[in-house]
Amino acid sequence: MAFNGTRRFERQELVDYLEGIGMRFGPDLNAYTGFDQTVYMLQVPTDPAILERGLDILEDWAQGITFAGEEIDRERGVVIEEWRGRRGAGARVQDQQFPVLFKGSRYAERLPIGKVEVLQSFPHDELRRFYRDWYRPDLQAIVAVGDFDAAEVEKMVRERFAKLRPPAEPRPRIEAEVPDHDQTLFSIVSDHELQRTSVSIAWKRDRDPEGTVGDYRRALVEALFFAMLDGRLAERRQEAAPPFLGASASGGSMVRTKDVNMLSATVEDGGLDRGLETLLVEAQRARRHGFLASELEREKTALLRSYEQALRERDKTHSRSFASEYVGNFLDDEPIPGIEFEAELARRLVPGIPLQEVNRLAESFLKETNRVILVAGPESAVEKPTEQALLATFERVAALDIEPWIDKVTDGPLLAAELEPVEVLERKRRDDLGTTEWKLANGVRVIAKPTDFKNDQVLFSAYSLGGHSLVADEDWVPAITADAITALSGVGEFGLIELQKALTGKVVSVTPSISELTEGLSGGASPEDLETLFQLVYLYATAPRKDAEAFDSYRARMKGIVANREARPETVYEDRLSEILSQGHARRRPFTSELLDELDLERSYRIYADRFADLGDSTFFFVGAFELGELEALARRYLGNLPSNGRAETFRDIGVVPPRGVVVERVYRGLEEKSQVRIVWDGELEWSRANRYYLASMAEALSIRLRESLREDLGGTYGVRASSSTSLYPRARYGVTISFGCAPERIDELVERVFSEIHRIKEKGVPADLLTKIKETQRRQRETDLEENGFWLSTLRFYDLHREDPGQILDLETWIAGLASEDIRDAARRYLDEKNYVQVALLPERMAPAPASSR
């Protein structure tokens, strides 16, 4: 309701104003309500007049929301659609788990969004009363972070908020306690639409204080403990026959009055007993034998490095991050001493934390008091376990003879060979872009842009043409899994676990990839770890491992993941949409158990080796905090020695063609009274900067209009979005997708309104105020984009891949200034062909038409 009328802003004026200055509904203007608080989030430019207006908005939210009756009734539909969109197997499981997890507490009664029958029927005055009772100054705080004069903003805040008055007899705010319990509580749930089985053991505990150095030290000890236990579970996951698909150990806040320690695992069908047993075995192993000194030293190193990294970025931290910390301070008394203080405290405290102290924490994982066991799985998987069977697993593990942990490490350097640097054949400099390009003796091109956007970040990306489009159809599955299998196998002499341990304390990541049209690598590093990054690049290209155990583990986990994938209605819906758009192309098949039968380690290894056998035609992009001289030296040594044999190749068009004409289909799957709708246009594109820009601007305009129409006017959906895409390879094409969720009975009404809005844009273009919103949003987005390493990396790669002048990065303002209503109108006419689109809707099973009878 805060967005639907306040003292200063009539209905829709507030959102209109903020969008008119380039802010986006969602990312820059939003709010959330949890169990214990509501937080409004507003991001505005720091122009003085706009900042004043932003504080006006906050003041109105604090005590000036108007709650017009017709607006309340209109917003009911929006909130009900938010509730509806969250429904599904997960929500149904949560409905049964929360009353157990929060037994005896107000938290067990309902979620913050409330009950739909209340949303549908509450009297208007109930909402106004709730606002008066709880949205009052003695429970409020204002947080402001940004590029402004603090004293001036404080003055502005005081002028607006000091005059607000609490009620004469305020309702007392209740701290909702979660009662302790001696006996173990259980929630054992099955659901037709669940895809996998999960098991969690939760140990509830009182909230720990955070106000002293001693409290901080305790938190550091806990962080080390959870990191080591979590690391062991991750290692077990890599076994050839893994006991679970994924597992974790964690601790933290549960609700305002309780913290929780958790052990959790997701398992394959029939794997519940083994997965639970493994969780408990590792908890028992830690309790009986403790952790090893080598494990603790690695985690100390990693923890201290994370503090150092945050410290280095302290002057580059986004305002949103600071604001989040201050909100936590107000709501939960979280200390905010600043990263300089925290990093110095960590340097002083972490080295002196003894192994015995960390090991003592293992005991808290096996207490029987305040323990809750949560199990949820597909109805079709296996028979639900009983409480007695679950407790029997605890007893069985307690009686096991468990050996101490063995810490598997590989000694020696990451790369033993000494590589000789090669010559740079060509050098180019673009002063307008701040880029330098080198062509190395083996043909590899390097494009480098040093920046000061981040102090401790270097990002990179590399590509060469080809990809898995070049493999035969029978090798498609080994090809699309080759990069994942290789990444899980490690490099050189190091398996994945050993590699991760060897990289402890380094901020570095390298990931190989084979897409349909290209192969390459991507990742990033701290400037001080750049050489390690280059070594990993060289090893992934020249020394991939063929690890049978890693392959078996990957195959087993994938089979567990896909076993019940079609239980989820949205998965069936998305699969059918993909099938329609590709006309059933064999290379657009979804992952199924049958598809996984085509996995083949030997073929994946050969395909990977072939794709990286010649990188002489590859281009590497580096953006971030580096010195050009150092980067050049590393490139000459490592990239200059990548394999190159002059192989000339490009990608192949595999022939995926969308259908022609209008295709309208409905998929009937699921128990919940909710629907998803997608309308997709896919067609040929005349490739040009102008066409790409006008298409994207048209989609932005359509998104705003559809939100105003479908959500604000009709109350028919919580969110609607129009998005666009373009691709040049293998053929120049465009795509436009409109998607939204709604009540099943409103599909036709809302689809009709979608096309009505499209007709309006086709006939009249867009009004001046909407054109201003689009332009200002693009300007504000570009302001932030130009100071992000990720933006420069992806954009430089885009223009290079498409053989266009990257100088176009800098001319967007010219395009924005010249954007006219007619450009958006013409784009809608050109790309939204009402005789050529696909419309697919998901509806609940109960609405499926009865099969035709036969005689």
CSV table of N, CA, C and O in Angstrom, one decimal, residues 598-657:
chain,number,residue,atom,x,y,z
A,598,GLU,N,23.6,-41.9,-22.0
A,598,GLU,CA,24.6,-41.6,-23.0
A,598,GLU,C,25.9,-41.0,-22.5
A,598,GLU,O,26.8,-40.7,-23.3
A,599,LEU,N,26.0,-40.7,-21.2
A,599,LEU,CA,27.2,-40.2,-20.6
A,599,LEU,C,28.4,-41.2,-20.9
A,599,LEU,O,28.2,-42.4,-20.8
A,600,ASP,N,29.5,-40.6,-21.2
A,600,ASP,CA,30.7,-41.5,-21.6
A,600,ASP,C,32.0,-40.7,-21.3
A,600,ASP,O,32.3,-39.7,-21.9
A,601,LEU,N,32.7,-41.2,-20.3
A,601,LEU,CA,33.9,-40.5,-19.8
A,601,LEU,C,34.9,-40.4,-21.0
A,601,LEU,O,35.5,-39.3,-21.2
A,602,GLU,N,35.2,-41.5,-21.6
A,602,GLU,CA,36.2,-41.5,-22.7
A,602,GLU,C,35.9,-40.5,-23.8
A,602,GLU,O,36.8,-39.8,-24.2
A,603,ARG,N,34.6,-40.5,-24.2
A,603,ARG,CA,34.3,-39.6,-25.3
A,603,ARG,C,34.3,-38.2,-24.9
A,603,ARG,O,34.7,-37.3,-25.6
A,604,SER,N,33.8,-37.9,-23.6
A,604,SER,CA,33.9,-36.5,-23.1
A,604,SER,C,35.3,-36.0,-23.0
A,604,SER,O,35.6,-34.9,-23.4
A,605,TYR,N,36.2,-36.9,-22.6
A,605,TYR,CA,37.6,-36.5,-22.5
A,605,TYR,C,38.2,-36.2,-23.9
A,605,TYR,O,38.9,-35.2,-24.0
A,606,ARG,N,37.9,-37.0,-24.8
A,606,ARG,CA,38.4,-36.8,-26.2
A,606,ARG,C,37.8,-35.5,-26.8
A,606,ARG,O,38.6,-34.8,-27.4
A,607,ILE,N,36.6,-35.3,-26.5
A,607,ILE,CA,36.0,-34.0,-27.1
A,607,ILE,C,36.6,-32.8,-26.4
A,607,ILE,O,36.9,-31.8,-27.1
A,608,TYR,N,36.7,-32.9,-25.1
A,608,TYR,CA,37.4,-31.7,-24.4
A,608,TYR,C,38.8,-31.5,-24.9
A,608,TYR,O,39.1,-30.3,-25.2
A,609,ALA,N,39.5,-32.6,-25.0
A,609,ALA,CA,40.9,-32.4,-25.5
A,609,ALA,C,41.0,-31.8,-26.9
A,609,ALA,O,41.8,-31.0,-27.2
A,610,ASP,N,40.0,-32.3,-27.7
A,610,ASP,CA,40.0,-31.7,-29.1
A,610,ASP,C,39.6,-30.3,-29.1
A,610,ASP,O,40.2,-29.5,-29.9
A,611,ARG,N,38.7,-29.9,-28.3
A,611,ARG,CA,38.2,-28.5,-28.3
A,611,ARG,C,39.3,-27.5,-27.9
A,611,ARG,O,39.4,-26.4,-28.3
A,612,PHE,N,40.2,-28.0,-27.0
A,612,PHE,CA,41.2,-27.2,-26.4
A,612,PHE,C,42.6,-27.5,-27.0
A,612,PHE,O,43.6,-27.0,-26.6
A,613,ALA,N,42.6,-28.3,-28.1
A,613,ALA,CA,43.9,-28.7,-28.7
A,613,ALA,C,44.5,-27.6,-29.5
A,613,ALA,O,45.7,-27.6,-29.7
A,614,ASP,N,43.7,-26.6,-29.9
A,614,ASP,CA,44.2,-25.5,-30.7
A,614,ASP,C,43.6,-24.2,-30.2
A,614,ASP,O,42.4,-24.0,-30.5
A,615,LEU,N,44.3,-23.4,-29.4
A,615,LEU,CA,43.7,-22.2,-28.9
A,615,LEU,C,44.4,-21.0,-29.6
A,615,LEU,O,44.3,-19.9,-29.1
A,616,GLY,N,45.1,-21.2,-30.7
A,616,GLY,CA,45.7,-20.2,-31.4
A,616,GLY,C,44.8,-19.1,-32.0
A,616,GLY,O,45.2,-18.0,-32.3
A,617,ASP,N,43.5,-19.5,-32.1
A,617,ASP,CA,42.5,-18.6,-32.6
A,617,ASP,C,41.7,-18.0,-31.5
A,617,ASP,O,40.6,-17.4,-31.7
A,618,SER,N,42.1,-18.1,-30.3
A,618,SER,CA,41.3,-17.6,-29.1
A,618,SER,C,41.7,-16.2,-28.7
A,618,SER,O,42.8,-15.7,-29.0
A,619,THR,N,40.7,-15.6,-28.1
A,619,THR,CA,40.9,-14.2,-27.6
A,619,THR,C,40.6,-14.2,-26.1
A,619,THR,O,39.6,-14.7,-25.7
A,620,PHE,N,41.5,-13.6,-25.3
A,620,PHE,CA,41.4,-13.5,-23.9
A,620,PHE,C,41.1,-12.0,-23.5
A,620,PHE,O,41.8,-11.1,-24.1
A,621,PHE,N,40.2,-11.8,-22.6
A,621,PHE,CA,39.9,-10.4,-22.1
A,621,PHE,C,40.1,-10.4,-20.7
A,621,PHE,O,39.7,-11.3,-19.9
A,622,PHE,N,40.8,-9.3,-20.2
A,622,PHE,CA,41.1,-9.1,-18.8
A,622,PHE,C,40.7,-7.7,-18.4
A,622,PHE,O,41.1,-6.7,-19.1
A,623,VAL,N,39.9,-7.6,-17.3
A,623,VAL,CA,39.5,-6.3,-16.9
A,623,VAL,C,39.7,-6.3,-15.3
A,623,VAL,O,39.3,-7.2,-14.7
A,624,GLY,N,40.3,-5.2,-14.8
A,624,GLY,CA,40.4,-5.1,-13.4
A,624,GLY,C,41.6,-4.4,-12.9
A,624,GLY,O,42.3,-3.7,-13.6
A,625,ALA,N,42.0,-4.7,-11.6
A,625,ALA,CA,43.1,-4.0,-11.0
A,625,ALA,C,44.5,-4.7,-11.2
A,625,ALA,O,44.9,-5.5,-10.4
A,626,PHE,N,45.1,-4.5,-12.4
A,626,PHE,CA,46.4,-5.1,-12.7
A,626,PHE,C,47.2,-4.0,-13.4
A,626,PHE,O,46.7,-3.0,-13.9
A,627,GLU,N,48.5,-4.3,-13.4
A,627,GLU,CA,49.5,-3.5,-14.1
A,627,GLU,C,49.7,-4.1,-15.5
A,627,GLU,O,49.9,-5.3,-15.6
A,628,LEU,N,49.7,-3.3,-16.5
A,628,LEU,CA,49.8,-3.8,-17.8
A,628,LEU,C,51.1,-4.6,-18.0
A,628,LEU,O,51.1,-5.7,-18.7
A,629,GLY,N,52.2,-4.1,-17.5
A,629,GLY,CA,53.5,-4.8,-17.6
A,629,GLY,C,53.4,-6.2,-17.1
A,629,GLY,O,53.9,-7.2,-17.7
A,630,GLU,N,52.9,-6.4,-15.9
A,630,GLU,CA,52.8,-7.7,-15.2
A,630,GLU,C,51.9,-8.6,-16.0
A,630,GLU,O,52.2,-9.8,-16.2
A,631,LEU,N,50.7,-8.1,-16.5
A,631,LEU,CA,49.8,-8.9,-17.2
A,631,LEU,C,50.4,-9.4,-18.5
A,631,LEU,O,50.3,-10.5,-18.9
A,632,GLU,N,51.1,-8.5,-19.2
A,632,GLU,CA,51.8,-8.9,-20.4
A,632,GLU,C,52.8,-10.0,-20.2
A,632,GLU,O,52.9,-10.9,-21.0
A,633,ALA,N,53.6,-9.8,-19.2
A,633,ALA,CA,54.6,-10.9,-18.9
A,633,ALA,C,54.0,-12.2,-18.6
A,633,ALA,O,54.4,-13.3,-19.1
A,634,LEU,N,52.9,-12.2,-17.9
A,634,LEU,CA,52.2,-13.5,-17.6
A,634,LEU,C,51.5,-14.1,-18.9
A,634,LEU,O,51.5,-15.3,-19.1
A,635,ALA,N,51.0,-13.2,-19.7
A,635,ALA,CA,50.3,-13.6,-20.9
A,635,ALA,C,51.4,-14.2,-21.9
A,635,ALA,O,51.1,-15.3,-22.5
A,636,ARG,N,52.5,-13.6,-22.0
A,636,ARG,CA,53.6,-14.1,-22.8
A,636,ARG,C,54.1,-15.5,-22.4
A,636,ARG,O,54.3,-16.4,-23.2
A,637,ARG,N,54.1,-15.7,-21.1
A,637,ARG,CA,54.6,-17.0,-20.5
A,637,ARG,C,53.6,-18.1,-20.6
A,637,ARG,O,53.9,-19.2,-21.0
A,638,TYR,N,52.4,-17.8,-20.2
A,638,TYR,CA,51.4,-18.9,-20.1
A,638,TYR,C,50.5,-19.0,-21.3
A,638,TYR,O,50.3,-20.0,-21.9
A,639,LEU,N,49.9,-17.8,-21.7
A,639,LEU,CA,49.0,-17.9,-22.9
A,639,LEU,C,49.8,-18.1,-24.1
A,639,LEU,O,49.3,-18.8,-25.1
A,640,GLY,N,51.0,-17.6,-24.2
A,640,GLY,CA,51.8,-17.8,-25.4
A,640,GLY,C,52.3,-19.2,-25.6
A,640,GLY,O,52.7,-19.6,-26.7
A,641,ASN,N,52.1,-20.0,-24.6
A,641,ASN,CA,52.5,-21.4,-24.7
A,641,ASN,C,51.3,-22.4,-24.8
A,641,ASN,O,51.4,-23.6,-24.8
A,642,LEU,N,50.1,-21.8,-25.0
A,642,LEU,CA,48.9,-22.6,-25.2
A,642,LEU,C,49.0,-23.3,-26.6
A,642,LEU,O,49.7,-22.7,-27.5
A,643,PRO,N,48.5,-24.5,-26.7
A,643,PRO,CA,48.6,-25.2,-28.0
A,643,PRO,C,48.1,-24.4,-29.2
A,643,PRO,O,47.0,-23.8,-29.1
A,644,SER,N,48.8,-24.4,-30.3
A,644,SER,CA,48.4,-23.7,-31.5
A,644,SER,C,48.9,-24.5,-32.7
A,644,SER,O,50.2,-24.6,-32.8
A,645,ASN,N,48.1,-25.0,-33.6
A,645,ASN,CA,48.6,-25.7,-34.7
A,645,ASN,C,48.0,-25.2,-36.0
A,645,ASN,O,48.0,-25.8,-37.1
A,646,GLY,N,47.4,-24.0,-36.0
A,646,GLY,CA,46.9,-23.4,-37.2
A,646,GLY,C,45.6,-23.9,-37.7
A,646,GLY,O,45.2,-23.7,-38.9
A,647,ARG,N,44.9,-24.7,-36.9
A,647,ARG,CA,43.6,-25.2,-37.3
A,647,ARG,C,42.6,-24.1,-37.5
A,647,ARG,O,42.3,-23.4,-36.6
A,648,ALA,N,42.0,-24.0,-38.7
A,648,ALA,CA,41.0,-23.0,-39.0
A,648,ALA,C,39.6,-23.6,-38.9
A,648,ALA,O,39.3,-24.6,-39.6
A,649,GLU,N,38.8,-23.1,-38.0
A,649,GLU,CA,37.5,-23.7,-37.8
A,649,GLU,C,36.5,-22.6,-37.3
A,649,GLU,O,36.9,-21.6,-36.8
A,650,THR,N,35.3,-22.9,-37.5
A,650,THR,CA,34.2,-22.0,-36.9
A,650,THR,C,33.1,-23.0,-36.5
A,650,THR,O,33.3,-24.2,-36.5
A,651,PHE,N,32.0,-22.4,-36.0
A,651,PHE,CA,30.9,-23.2,-35.5
A,651,PHE,C,30.1,-23.8,-36.7
A,651,PHE,O,30.3,-23.4,-37.9
A,652,ARG,N,29.2,-24.6,-36.4
A,652,ARG,CA,28.3,-25.2,-37.4
A,652,ARG,C,26.8,-24.9,-37.0
A,652,ARG,O,26.5,-24.9,-35.8
A,653,ASP,N,26.0,-24.6,-38.0
A,653,ASP,CA,24.5,-24.4,-37.7
A,653,ASP,C,23.9,-25.7,-37.6
A,653,ASP,O,23.8,-26.5,-38.5
A,654,ILE,N,23.4,-26.1,-36.4
A,654,ILE,CA,22.8,-27.4,-36.2
A,654,ILE,C,21.4,-27.5,-36.6
A,654,ILE,O,20.7,-28.5,-36.5
A,655,GLY,N,20.8,-26.3,-37.0
A,655,GLY,CA,19.5,-26.4,-37.6
A,655,GLY,C,18.3,-26.3,-36.7
A,655,GLY,O,17.3,-26.9,-37.0
A,656,VAL,N,18.4,-25.6,-35.6
A,656,VAL,CA,17.3,-25.4,-34.7
A,656,VAL,C,16.4,-24.2,-35.3
A,656,VAL,O,16.9,-23.1,-35.4
A,657,VAL,N,15.2,-24.6,-35.6
A,657,VAL,CA,14.3,-23.6,-36.3
A,657,VAL,C,13.0,-23.5,-35.5
A,657,VAL,O,12.4,-24.5,-35.3
